[in-house]
mmCIF file of C-alpha atoms in Angstrom:
data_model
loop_
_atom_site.group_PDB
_atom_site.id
_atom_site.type_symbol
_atom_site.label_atom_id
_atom_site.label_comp_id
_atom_site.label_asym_id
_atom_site.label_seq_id
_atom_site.Cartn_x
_atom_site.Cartn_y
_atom_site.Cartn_z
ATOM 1 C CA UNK A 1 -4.501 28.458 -6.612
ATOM 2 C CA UNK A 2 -3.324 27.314 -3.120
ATOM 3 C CA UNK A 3 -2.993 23.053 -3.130
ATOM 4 C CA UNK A 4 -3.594 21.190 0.010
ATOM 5 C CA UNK A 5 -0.834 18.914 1.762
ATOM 6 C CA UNK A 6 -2.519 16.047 0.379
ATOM 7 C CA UNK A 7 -2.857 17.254 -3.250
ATOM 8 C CA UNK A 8 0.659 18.309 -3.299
ATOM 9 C CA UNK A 9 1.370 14.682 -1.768
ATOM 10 C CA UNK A 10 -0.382 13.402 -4.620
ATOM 11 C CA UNK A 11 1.212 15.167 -7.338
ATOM 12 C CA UNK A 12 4.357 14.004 -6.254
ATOM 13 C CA UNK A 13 3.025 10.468 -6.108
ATOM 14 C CA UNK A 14 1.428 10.460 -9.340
ATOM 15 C CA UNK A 15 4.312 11.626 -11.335
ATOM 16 C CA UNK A 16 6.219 9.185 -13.585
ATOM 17 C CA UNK A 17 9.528 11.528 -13.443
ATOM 18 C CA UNK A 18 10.000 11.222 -9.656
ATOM 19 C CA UNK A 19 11.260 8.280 -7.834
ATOM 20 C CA UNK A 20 9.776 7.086 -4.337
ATOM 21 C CA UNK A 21 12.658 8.601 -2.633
ATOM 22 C CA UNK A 22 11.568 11.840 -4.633
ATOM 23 C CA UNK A 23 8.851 11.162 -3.420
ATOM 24 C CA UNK A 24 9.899 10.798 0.200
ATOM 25 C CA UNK A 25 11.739 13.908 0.532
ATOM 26 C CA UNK A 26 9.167 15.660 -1.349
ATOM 27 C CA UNK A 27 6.810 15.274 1.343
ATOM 28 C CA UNK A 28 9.346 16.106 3.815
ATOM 29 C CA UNK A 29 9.460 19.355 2.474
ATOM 30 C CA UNK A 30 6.213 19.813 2.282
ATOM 31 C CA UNK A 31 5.325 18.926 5.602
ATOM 32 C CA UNK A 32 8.500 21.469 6.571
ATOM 33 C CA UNK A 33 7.058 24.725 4.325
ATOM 34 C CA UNK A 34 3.269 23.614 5.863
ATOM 35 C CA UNK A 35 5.290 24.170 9.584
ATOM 36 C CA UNK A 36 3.754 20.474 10.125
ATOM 37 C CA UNK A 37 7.190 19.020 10.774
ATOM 38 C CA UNK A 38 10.813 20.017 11.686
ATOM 39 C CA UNK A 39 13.335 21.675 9.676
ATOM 40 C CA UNK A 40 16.123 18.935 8.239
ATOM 41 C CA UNK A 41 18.547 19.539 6.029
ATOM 42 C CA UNK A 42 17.721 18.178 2.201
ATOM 43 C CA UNK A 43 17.426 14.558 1.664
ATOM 44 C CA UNK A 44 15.523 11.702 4.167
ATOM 45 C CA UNK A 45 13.193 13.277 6.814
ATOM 46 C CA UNK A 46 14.338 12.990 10.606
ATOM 47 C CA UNK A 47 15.234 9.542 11.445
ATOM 48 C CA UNK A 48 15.271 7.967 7.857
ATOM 49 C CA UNK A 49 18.647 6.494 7.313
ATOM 50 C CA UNK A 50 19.601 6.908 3.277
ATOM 51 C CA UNK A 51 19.268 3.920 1.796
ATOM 52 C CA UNK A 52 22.350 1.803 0.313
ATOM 53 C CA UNK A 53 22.706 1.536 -3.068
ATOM 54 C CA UNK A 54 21.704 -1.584 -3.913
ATOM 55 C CA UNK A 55 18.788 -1.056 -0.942
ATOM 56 C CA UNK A 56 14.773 0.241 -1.739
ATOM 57 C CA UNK A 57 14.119 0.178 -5.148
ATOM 58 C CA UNK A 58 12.861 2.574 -7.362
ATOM 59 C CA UNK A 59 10.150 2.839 -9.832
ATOM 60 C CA UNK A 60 11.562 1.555 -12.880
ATOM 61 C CA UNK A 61 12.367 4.702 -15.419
ATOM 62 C CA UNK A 62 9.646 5.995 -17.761
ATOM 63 C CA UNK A 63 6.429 3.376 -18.026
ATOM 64 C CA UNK A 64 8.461 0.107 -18.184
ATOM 65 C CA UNK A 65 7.438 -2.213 -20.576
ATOM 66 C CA UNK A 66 4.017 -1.028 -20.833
ATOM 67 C CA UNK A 67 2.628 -3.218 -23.654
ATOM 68 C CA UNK A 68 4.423 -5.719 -23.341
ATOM 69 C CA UNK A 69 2.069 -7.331 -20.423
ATOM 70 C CA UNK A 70 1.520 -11.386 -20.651
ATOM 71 C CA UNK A 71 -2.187 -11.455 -22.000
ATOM 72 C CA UNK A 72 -2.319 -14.222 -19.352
ATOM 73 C CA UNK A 73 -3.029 -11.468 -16.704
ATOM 74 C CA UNK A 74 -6.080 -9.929 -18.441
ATOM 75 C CA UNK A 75 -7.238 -13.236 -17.924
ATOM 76 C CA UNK A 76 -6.486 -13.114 -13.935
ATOM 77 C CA UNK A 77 -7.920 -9.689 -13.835
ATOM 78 C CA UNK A 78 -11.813 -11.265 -14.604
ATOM 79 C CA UNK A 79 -11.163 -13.960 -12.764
ATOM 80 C CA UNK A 80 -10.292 -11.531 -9.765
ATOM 81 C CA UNK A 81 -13.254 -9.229 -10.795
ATOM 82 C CA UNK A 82 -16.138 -11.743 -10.146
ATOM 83 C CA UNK A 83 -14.569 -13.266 -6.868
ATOM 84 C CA UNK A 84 -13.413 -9.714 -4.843
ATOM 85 C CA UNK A 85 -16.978 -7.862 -5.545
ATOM 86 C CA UNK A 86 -20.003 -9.132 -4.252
ATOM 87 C CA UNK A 87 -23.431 -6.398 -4.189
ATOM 88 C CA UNK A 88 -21.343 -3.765 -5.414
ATOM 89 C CA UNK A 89 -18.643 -3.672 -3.089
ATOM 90 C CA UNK A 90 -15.257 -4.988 -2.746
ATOM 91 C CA UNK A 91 -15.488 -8.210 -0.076
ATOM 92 C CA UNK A 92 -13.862 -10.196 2.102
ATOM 93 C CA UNK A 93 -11.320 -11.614 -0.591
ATOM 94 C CA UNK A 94 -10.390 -8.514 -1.831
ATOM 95 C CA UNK A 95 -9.724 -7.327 2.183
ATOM 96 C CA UNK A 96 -7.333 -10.396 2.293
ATOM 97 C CA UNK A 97 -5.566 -9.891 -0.633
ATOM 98 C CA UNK A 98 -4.707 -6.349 0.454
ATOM 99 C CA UNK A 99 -3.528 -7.369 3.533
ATOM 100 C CA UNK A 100 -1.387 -10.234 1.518
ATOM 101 C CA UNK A 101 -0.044 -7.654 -0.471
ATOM 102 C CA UNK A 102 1.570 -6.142 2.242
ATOM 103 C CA UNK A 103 2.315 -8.817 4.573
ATOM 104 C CA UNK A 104 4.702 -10.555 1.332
ATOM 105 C CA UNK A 105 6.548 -7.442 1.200
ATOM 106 C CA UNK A 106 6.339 -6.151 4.989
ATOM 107 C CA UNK A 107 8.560 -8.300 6.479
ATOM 108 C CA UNK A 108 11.838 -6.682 4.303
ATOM 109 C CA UNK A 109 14.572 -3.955 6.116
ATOM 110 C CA UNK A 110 16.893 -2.408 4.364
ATOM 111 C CA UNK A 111 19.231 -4.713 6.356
ATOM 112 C CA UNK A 112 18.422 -7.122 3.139
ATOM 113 C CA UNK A 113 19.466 -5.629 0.222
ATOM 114 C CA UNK A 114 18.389 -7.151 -2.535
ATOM 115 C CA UNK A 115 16.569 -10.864 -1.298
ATOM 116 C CA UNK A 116 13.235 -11.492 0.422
ATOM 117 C CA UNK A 117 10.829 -8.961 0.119
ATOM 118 C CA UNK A 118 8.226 -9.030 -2.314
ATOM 119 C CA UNK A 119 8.866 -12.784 -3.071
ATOM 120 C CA UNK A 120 6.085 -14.994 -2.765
ATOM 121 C CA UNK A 121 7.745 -16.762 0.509
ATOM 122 C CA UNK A 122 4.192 -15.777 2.611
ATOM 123 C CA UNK A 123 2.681 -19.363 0.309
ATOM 124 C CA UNK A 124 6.174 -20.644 -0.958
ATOM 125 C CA UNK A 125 7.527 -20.855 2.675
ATOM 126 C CA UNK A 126 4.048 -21.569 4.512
ATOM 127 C CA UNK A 127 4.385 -17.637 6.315
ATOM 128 C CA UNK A 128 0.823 -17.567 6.273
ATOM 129 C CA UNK A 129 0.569 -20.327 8.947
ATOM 130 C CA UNK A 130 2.846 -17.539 11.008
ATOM 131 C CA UNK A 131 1.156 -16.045 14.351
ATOM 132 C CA UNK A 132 1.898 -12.584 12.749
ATOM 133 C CA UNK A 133 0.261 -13.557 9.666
ATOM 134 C CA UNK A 134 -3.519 -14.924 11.127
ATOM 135 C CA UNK A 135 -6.529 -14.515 9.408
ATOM 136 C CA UNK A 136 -4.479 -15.151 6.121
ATOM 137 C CA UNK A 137 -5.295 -18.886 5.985
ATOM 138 C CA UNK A 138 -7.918 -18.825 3.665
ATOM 139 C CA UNK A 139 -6.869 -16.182 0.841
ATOM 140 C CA UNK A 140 -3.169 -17.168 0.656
ATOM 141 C CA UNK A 141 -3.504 -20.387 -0.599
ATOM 142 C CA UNK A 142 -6.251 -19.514 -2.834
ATOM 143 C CA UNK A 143 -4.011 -16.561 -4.621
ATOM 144 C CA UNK A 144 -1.002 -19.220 -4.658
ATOM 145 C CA UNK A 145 -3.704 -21.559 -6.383
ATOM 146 C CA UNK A 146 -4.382 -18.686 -8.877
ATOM 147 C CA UNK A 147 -0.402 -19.054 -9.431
ATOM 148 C CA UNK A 148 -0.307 -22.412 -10.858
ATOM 149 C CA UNK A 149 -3.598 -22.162 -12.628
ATOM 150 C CA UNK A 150 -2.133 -19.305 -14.910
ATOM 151 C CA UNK A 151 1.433 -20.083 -14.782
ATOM 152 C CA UNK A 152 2.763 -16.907 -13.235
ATOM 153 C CA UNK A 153 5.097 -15.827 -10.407
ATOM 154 C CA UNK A 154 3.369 -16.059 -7.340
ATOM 155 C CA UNK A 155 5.126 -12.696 -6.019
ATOM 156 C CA UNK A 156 3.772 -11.481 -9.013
ATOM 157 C CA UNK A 157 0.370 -12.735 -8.341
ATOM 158 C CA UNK A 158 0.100 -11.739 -4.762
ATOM 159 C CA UNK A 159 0.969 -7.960 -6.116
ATOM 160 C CA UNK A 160 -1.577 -8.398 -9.042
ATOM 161 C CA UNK A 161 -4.219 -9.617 -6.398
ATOM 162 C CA UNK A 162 -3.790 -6.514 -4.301
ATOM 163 C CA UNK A 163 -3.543 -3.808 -6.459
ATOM 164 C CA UNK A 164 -6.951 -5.600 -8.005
ATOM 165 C CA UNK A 165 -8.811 -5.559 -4.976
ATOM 166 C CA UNK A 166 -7.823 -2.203 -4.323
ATOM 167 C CA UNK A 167 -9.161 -1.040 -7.902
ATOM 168 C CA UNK A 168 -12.264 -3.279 -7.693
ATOM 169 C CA UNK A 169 -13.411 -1.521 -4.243
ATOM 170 C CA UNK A 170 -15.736 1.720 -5.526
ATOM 171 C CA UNK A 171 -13.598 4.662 -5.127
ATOM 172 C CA UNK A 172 -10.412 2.521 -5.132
ATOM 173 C CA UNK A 173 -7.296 4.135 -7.297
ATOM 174 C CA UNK A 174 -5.287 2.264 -9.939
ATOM 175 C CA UNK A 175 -2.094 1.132 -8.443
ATOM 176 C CA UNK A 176 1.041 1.219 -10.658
ATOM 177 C CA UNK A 177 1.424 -3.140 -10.813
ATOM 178 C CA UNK A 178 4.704 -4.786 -12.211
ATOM 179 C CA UNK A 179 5.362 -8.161 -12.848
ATOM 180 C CA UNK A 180 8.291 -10.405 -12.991
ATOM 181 C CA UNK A 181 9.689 -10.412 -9.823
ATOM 182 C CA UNK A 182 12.260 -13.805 -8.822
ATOM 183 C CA UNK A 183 9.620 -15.925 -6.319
ATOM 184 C CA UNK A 184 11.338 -17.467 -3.069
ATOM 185 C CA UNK A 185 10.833 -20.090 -1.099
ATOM 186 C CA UNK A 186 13.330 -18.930 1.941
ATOM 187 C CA UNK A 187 11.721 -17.973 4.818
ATOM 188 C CA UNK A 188 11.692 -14.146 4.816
ATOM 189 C CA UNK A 189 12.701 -13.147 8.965
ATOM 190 C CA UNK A 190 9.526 -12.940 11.903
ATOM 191 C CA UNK A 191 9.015 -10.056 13.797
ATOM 192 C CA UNK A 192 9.188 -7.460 10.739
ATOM 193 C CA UNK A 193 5.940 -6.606 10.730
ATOM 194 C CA UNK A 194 4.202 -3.948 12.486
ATOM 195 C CA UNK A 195 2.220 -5.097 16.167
ATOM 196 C CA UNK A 196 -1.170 -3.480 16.471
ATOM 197 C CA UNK A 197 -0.010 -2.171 19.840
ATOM 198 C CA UNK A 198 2.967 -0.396 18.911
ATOM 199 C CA UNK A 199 3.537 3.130 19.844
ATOM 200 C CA UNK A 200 3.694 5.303 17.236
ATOM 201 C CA UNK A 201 7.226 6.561 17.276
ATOM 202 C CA UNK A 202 7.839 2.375 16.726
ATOM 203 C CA UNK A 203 6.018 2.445 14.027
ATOM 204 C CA UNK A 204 7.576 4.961 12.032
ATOM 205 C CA UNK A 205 10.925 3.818 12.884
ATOM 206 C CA UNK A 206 9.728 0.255 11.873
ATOM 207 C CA UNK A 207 8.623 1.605 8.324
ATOM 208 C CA UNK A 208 11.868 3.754 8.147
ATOM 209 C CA UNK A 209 14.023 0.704 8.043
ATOM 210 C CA UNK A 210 12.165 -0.071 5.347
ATOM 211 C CA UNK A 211 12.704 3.344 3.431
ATOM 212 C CA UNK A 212 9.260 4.096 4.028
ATOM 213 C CA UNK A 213 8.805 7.521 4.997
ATOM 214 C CA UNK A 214 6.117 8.214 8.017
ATOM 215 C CA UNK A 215 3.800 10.087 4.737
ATOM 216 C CA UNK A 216 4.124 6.849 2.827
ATOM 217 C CA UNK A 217 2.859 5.117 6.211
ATOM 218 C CA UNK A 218 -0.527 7.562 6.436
ATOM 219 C CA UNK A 219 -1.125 6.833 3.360
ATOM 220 C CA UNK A 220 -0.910 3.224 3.235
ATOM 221 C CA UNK A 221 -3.135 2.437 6.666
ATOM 222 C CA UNK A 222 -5.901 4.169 5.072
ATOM 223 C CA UNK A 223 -6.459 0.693 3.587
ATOM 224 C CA UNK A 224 -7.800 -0.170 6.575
ATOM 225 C CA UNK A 225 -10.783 1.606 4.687
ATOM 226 C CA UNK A 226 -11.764 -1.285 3.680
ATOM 227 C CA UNK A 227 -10.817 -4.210 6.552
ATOM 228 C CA UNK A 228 -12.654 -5.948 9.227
ATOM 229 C CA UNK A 229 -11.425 -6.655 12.404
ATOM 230 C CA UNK A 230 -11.051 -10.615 13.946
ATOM 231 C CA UNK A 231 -8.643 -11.217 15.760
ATOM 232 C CA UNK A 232 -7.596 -8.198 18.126
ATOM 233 C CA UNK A 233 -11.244 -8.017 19.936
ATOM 234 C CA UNK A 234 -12.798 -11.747 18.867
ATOM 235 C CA UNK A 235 -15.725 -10.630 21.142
ATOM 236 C CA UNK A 236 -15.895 -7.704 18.434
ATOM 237 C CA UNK A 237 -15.113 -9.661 15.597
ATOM 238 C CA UNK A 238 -16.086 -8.831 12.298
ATOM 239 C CA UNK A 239 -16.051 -4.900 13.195
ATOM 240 C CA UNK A 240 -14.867 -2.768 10.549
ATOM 241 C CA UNK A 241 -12.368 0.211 10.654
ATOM 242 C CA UNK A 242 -14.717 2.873 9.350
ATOM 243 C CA UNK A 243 -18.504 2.579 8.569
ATOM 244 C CA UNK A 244 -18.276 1.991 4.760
ATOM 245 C CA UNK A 245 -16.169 -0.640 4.579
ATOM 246 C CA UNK A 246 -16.941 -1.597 0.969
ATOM 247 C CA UNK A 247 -15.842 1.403 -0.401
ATOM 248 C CA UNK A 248 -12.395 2.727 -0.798
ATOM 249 C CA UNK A 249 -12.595 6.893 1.094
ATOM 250 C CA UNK A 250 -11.341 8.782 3.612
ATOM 251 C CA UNK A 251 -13.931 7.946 5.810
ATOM 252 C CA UNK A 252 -11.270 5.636 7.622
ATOM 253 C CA UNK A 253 -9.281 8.936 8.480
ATOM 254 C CA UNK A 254 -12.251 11.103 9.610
ATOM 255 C CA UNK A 255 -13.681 8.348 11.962
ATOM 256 C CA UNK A 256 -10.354 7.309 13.376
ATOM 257 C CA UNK A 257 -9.707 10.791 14.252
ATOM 258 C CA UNK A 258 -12.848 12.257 15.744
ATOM 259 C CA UNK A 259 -13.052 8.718 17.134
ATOM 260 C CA UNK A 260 -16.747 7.431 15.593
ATOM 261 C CA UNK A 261 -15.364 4.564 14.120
ATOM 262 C CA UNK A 262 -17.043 0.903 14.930
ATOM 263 C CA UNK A 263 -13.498 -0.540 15.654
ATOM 264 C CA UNK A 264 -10.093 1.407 15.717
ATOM 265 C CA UNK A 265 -6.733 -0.401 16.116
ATOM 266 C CA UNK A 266 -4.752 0.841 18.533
ATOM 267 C CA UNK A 267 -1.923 0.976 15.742
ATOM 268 C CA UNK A 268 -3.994 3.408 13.646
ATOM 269 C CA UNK A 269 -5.120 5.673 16.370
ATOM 270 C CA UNK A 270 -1.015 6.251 17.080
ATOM 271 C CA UNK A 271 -0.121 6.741 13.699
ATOM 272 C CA UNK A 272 -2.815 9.756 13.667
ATOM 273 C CA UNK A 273 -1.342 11.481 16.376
ATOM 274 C CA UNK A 274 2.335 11.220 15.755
ATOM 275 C CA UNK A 275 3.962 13.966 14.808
ATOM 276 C CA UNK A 276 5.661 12.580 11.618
ATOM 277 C CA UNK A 277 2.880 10.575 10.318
ATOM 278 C CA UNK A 278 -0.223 12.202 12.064
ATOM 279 C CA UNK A 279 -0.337 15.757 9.696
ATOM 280 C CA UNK A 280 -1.035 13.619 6.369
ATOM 281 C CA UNK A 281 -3.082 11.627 8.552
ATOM 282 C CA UNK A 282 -5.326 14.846 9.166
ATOM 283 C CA UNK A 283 -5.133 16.599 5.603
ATOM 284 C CA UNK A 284 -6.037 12.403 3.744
ATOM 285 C CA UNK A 285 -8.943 13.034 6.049
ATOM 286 C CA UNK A 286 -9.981 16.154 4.090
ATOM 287 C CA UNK A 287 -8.869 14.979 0.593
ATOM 288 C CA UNK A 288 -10.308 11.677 -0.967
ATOM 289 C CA UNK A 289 -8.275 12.444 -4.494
ATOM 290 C CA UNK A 290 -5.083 13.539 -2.758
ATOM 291 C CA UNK A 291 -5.026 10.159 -0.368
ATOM 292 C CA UNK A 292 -6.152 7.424 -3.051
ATOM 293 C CA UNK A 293 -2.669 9.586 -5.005
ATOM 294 C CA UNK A 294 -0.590 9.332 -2.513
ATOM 295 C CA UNK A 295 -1.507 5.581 -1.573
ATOM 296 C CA UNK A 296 -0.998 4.588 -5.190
ATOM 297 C CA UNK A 297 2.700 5.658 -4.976
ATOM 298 C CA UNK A 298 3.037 4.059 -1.597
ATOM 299 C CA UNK A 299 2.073 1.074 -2.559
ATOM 300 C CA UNK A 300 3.900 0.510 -5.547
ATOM 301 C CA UNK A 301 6.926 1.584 -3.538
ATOM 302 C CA UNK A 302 5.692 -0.904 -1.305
ATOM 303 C CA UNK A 303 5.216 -3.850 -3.808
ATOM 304 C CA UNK A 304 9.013 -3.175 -4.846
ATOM 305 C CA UNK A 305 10.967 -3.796 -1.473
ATOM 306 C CA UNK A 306 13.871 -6.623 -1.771
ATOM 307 C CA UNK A 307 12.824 -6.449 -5.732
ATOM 308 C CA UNK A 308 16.579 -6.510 -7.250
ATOM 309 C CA UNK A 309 16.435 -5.111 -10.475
ATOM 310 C CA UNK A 310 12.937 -3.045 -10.563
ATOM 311 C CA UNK A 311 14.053 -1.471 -14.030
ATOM 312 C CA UNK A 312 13.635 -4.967 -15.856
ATOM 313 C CA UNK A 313 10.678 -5.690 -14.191
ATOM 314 C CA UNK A 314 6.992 -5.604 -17.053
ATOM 315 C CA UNK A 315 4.248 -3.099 -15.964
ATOM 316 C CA UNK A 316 0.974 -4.628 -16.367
ATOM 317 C CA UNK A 317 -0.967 -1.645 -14.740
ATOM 318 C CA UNK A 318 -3.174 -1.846 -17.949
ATOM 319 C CA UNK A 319 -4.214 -5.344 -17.069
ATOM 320 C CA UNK A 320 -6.070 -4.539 -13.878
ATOM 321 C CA UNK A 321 -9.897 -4.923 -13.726
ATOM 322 C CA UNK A 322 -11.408 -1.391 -15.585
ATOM 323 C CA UNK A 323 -10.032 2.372 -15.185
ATOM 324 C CA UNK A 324 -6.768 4.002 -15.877
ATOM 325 C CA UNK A 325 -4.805 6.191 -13.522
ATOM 326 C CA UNK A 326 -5.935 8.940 -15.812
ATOM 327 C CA UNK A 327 -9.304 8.269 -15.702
ATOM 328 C CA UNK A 328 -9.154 8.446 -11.613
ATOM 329 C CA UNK A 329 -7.467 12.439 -11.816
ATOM 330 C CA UNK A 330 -10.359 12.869 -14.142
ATOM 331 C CA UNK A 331 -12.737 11.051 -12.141
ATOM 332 C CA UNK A 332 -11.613 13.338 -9.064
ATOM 333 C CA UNK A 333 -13.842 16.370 -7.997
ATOM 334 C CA UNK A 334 -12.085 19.650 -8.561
ATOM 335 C CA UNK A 335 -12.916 20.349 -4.458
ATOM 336 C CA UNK A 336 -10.584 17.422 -4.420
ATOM 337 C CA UNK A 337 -7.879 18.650 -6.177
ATOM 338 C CA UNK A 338 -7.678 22.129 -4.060
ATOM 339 C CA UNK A 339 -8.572 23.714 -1.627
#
């Protein structure tokens, strides 16, 4: 049986034993035996410096503490479940708390070891009121609300909130979710996040210095699956990225690249075509099971950056709203799964 890029992607993303920078060179090598990328020596792909030891964190070893979960966050789970869905599909709230997700965690380099990050600064620090950070007004104080009602971490939350709306969207995967991260109310640096008129070789490099391999970065803009535009065309605001924006599938990558799409950031339409990031960009196009994988591993590897001692952190994956990452490889057509 011959596997697709993605499927491979996602076998290496989906597997407990590996690490993310397993899972980083992994699909460097894959992308080199495909003849999708050029030949490096083993270790980080072209252009990704190896991280320091005390730099990106890896998945904690084995399941955690699975089991050990605060009930408290079964409790935020159906809470989260009546306020992201609305007719059936994941909503605006759930499209915010994605982008929270990321924008906590985004602004961390390697450059920072072991502090911000992941760290609840984007409420604790007011980051949210940030130019970088518009359109966040509204859902950032609510989730830092959610915080103090149940008495948990507000990194924690903001992670929790994500990986929810991500599972509550129809089609959306079940992101590997920790908890216990140290919240911070230091101002994490401006000017780490990605501009949606960046070339694409900026990009990458930008995600690099954040150990995130160019793969990893495919991966994770397919949330835009699910977002609405505002703020980059207000006379087009409102538009979203793909035509079924209240589902979680590839239709994101199909649009963007044969250019049918209502709205496409500029961002996303370089990140298709460069040559790093752009052949996972094509093959997530073709394979709905091997993106939704690979974006699971990306953005737990995500939700981890600046997180100092991952190993010790509790993995409350079983507390999200319905499913099991088991049920969505069964749940996966076997078209899916090769090709």
């Amino acid at each position: 049986m011959r596997y697709s890029l993605a499927t491979l992607l996602a076998i290496a993303a989906t597997s407990q034993a590996l690490s993310f920078h397993d899972i980083r060179d992994f699909g460097s090598r894959v992308l080199q035996e495909a003849g999708r990328g050029p030949r490096a020596p083993q270790g980080p792909p072209p252009g990704v410096p190896a991280p320091p030891p005390n730099g990106v964190p890896r998945a904690p070893p084995g399941n955690g503490e699975i089991g050990n979960c605060p009930a408290v966050w079964q409790q935020v789970a159906k809470e989260l479940s009546t306020s992201m869905v609305s007719d059936g599909q994941c909503n605006d709230m759930a499209r915010g708390a994605i982008r929270a997700a990321f924008h906590d965690c985004g602004t961390w380099d390697m450059t920072q070891g072991t502090t911000g990050g992941c760290d609840g600064s984007l409420y604790l620090a007011k980051e949210y009121t940030r130019e970088e950070n518009r359109g966040l007004q509204d859902i950032v104080p609510k989730i830092g609300a959610l915080a103090e009602k149940y008495k948990v971490g507000v990194a924690d939350m903001i992670q929790f909130a994500g990986a929810s709306a991500v599972k509550l969207c129809p089609g959306g995967p079940t992101v590997r979710t920790m908890v216990g991260r140290k919240d911070s109310s230091t101002p994490n640096p401006e000017g780490n996040l990605p501009n949606v008129h960046a070339p694409g070789d900026d990009l990458v490099a930008l995600f690099n210095k954040k150990g995130i391999s160019a793969v990893e970065l495919a991966a994770l803009v397919g949330a835009h699956t699910a977002s609405k535009q505002n703020l980059v065309d207000p006379a087009k605001a409102g538009a979203p990225q793909d035509t079924t924006p209240g589902k979680w599938d590839v239709e994101f990558y199909s649009q963007t690249l044969d250019k049918t799409a209502p709205f496409t950031f500029p961002s996303d339409q370089q990140i298709s075509m460069q040559r790093e990031s752009g052949p996972a960009f094509k093959s997530f196009a073709r394979n709905q099971f091997g993106w939704t994988a690979a974006f699971s591993g990306a953005m737990t590897h995500l939700s981890l950056l600046g997180v100092a001692s991952p190993e010790k952190l509790t993995d409350c994956t079983t507390s999200l709203p319905g499913g099991s990452r088991r049920r969505d490889v069964k749940a996966a057509p076997i078209n899916g799964r090769a090709v």
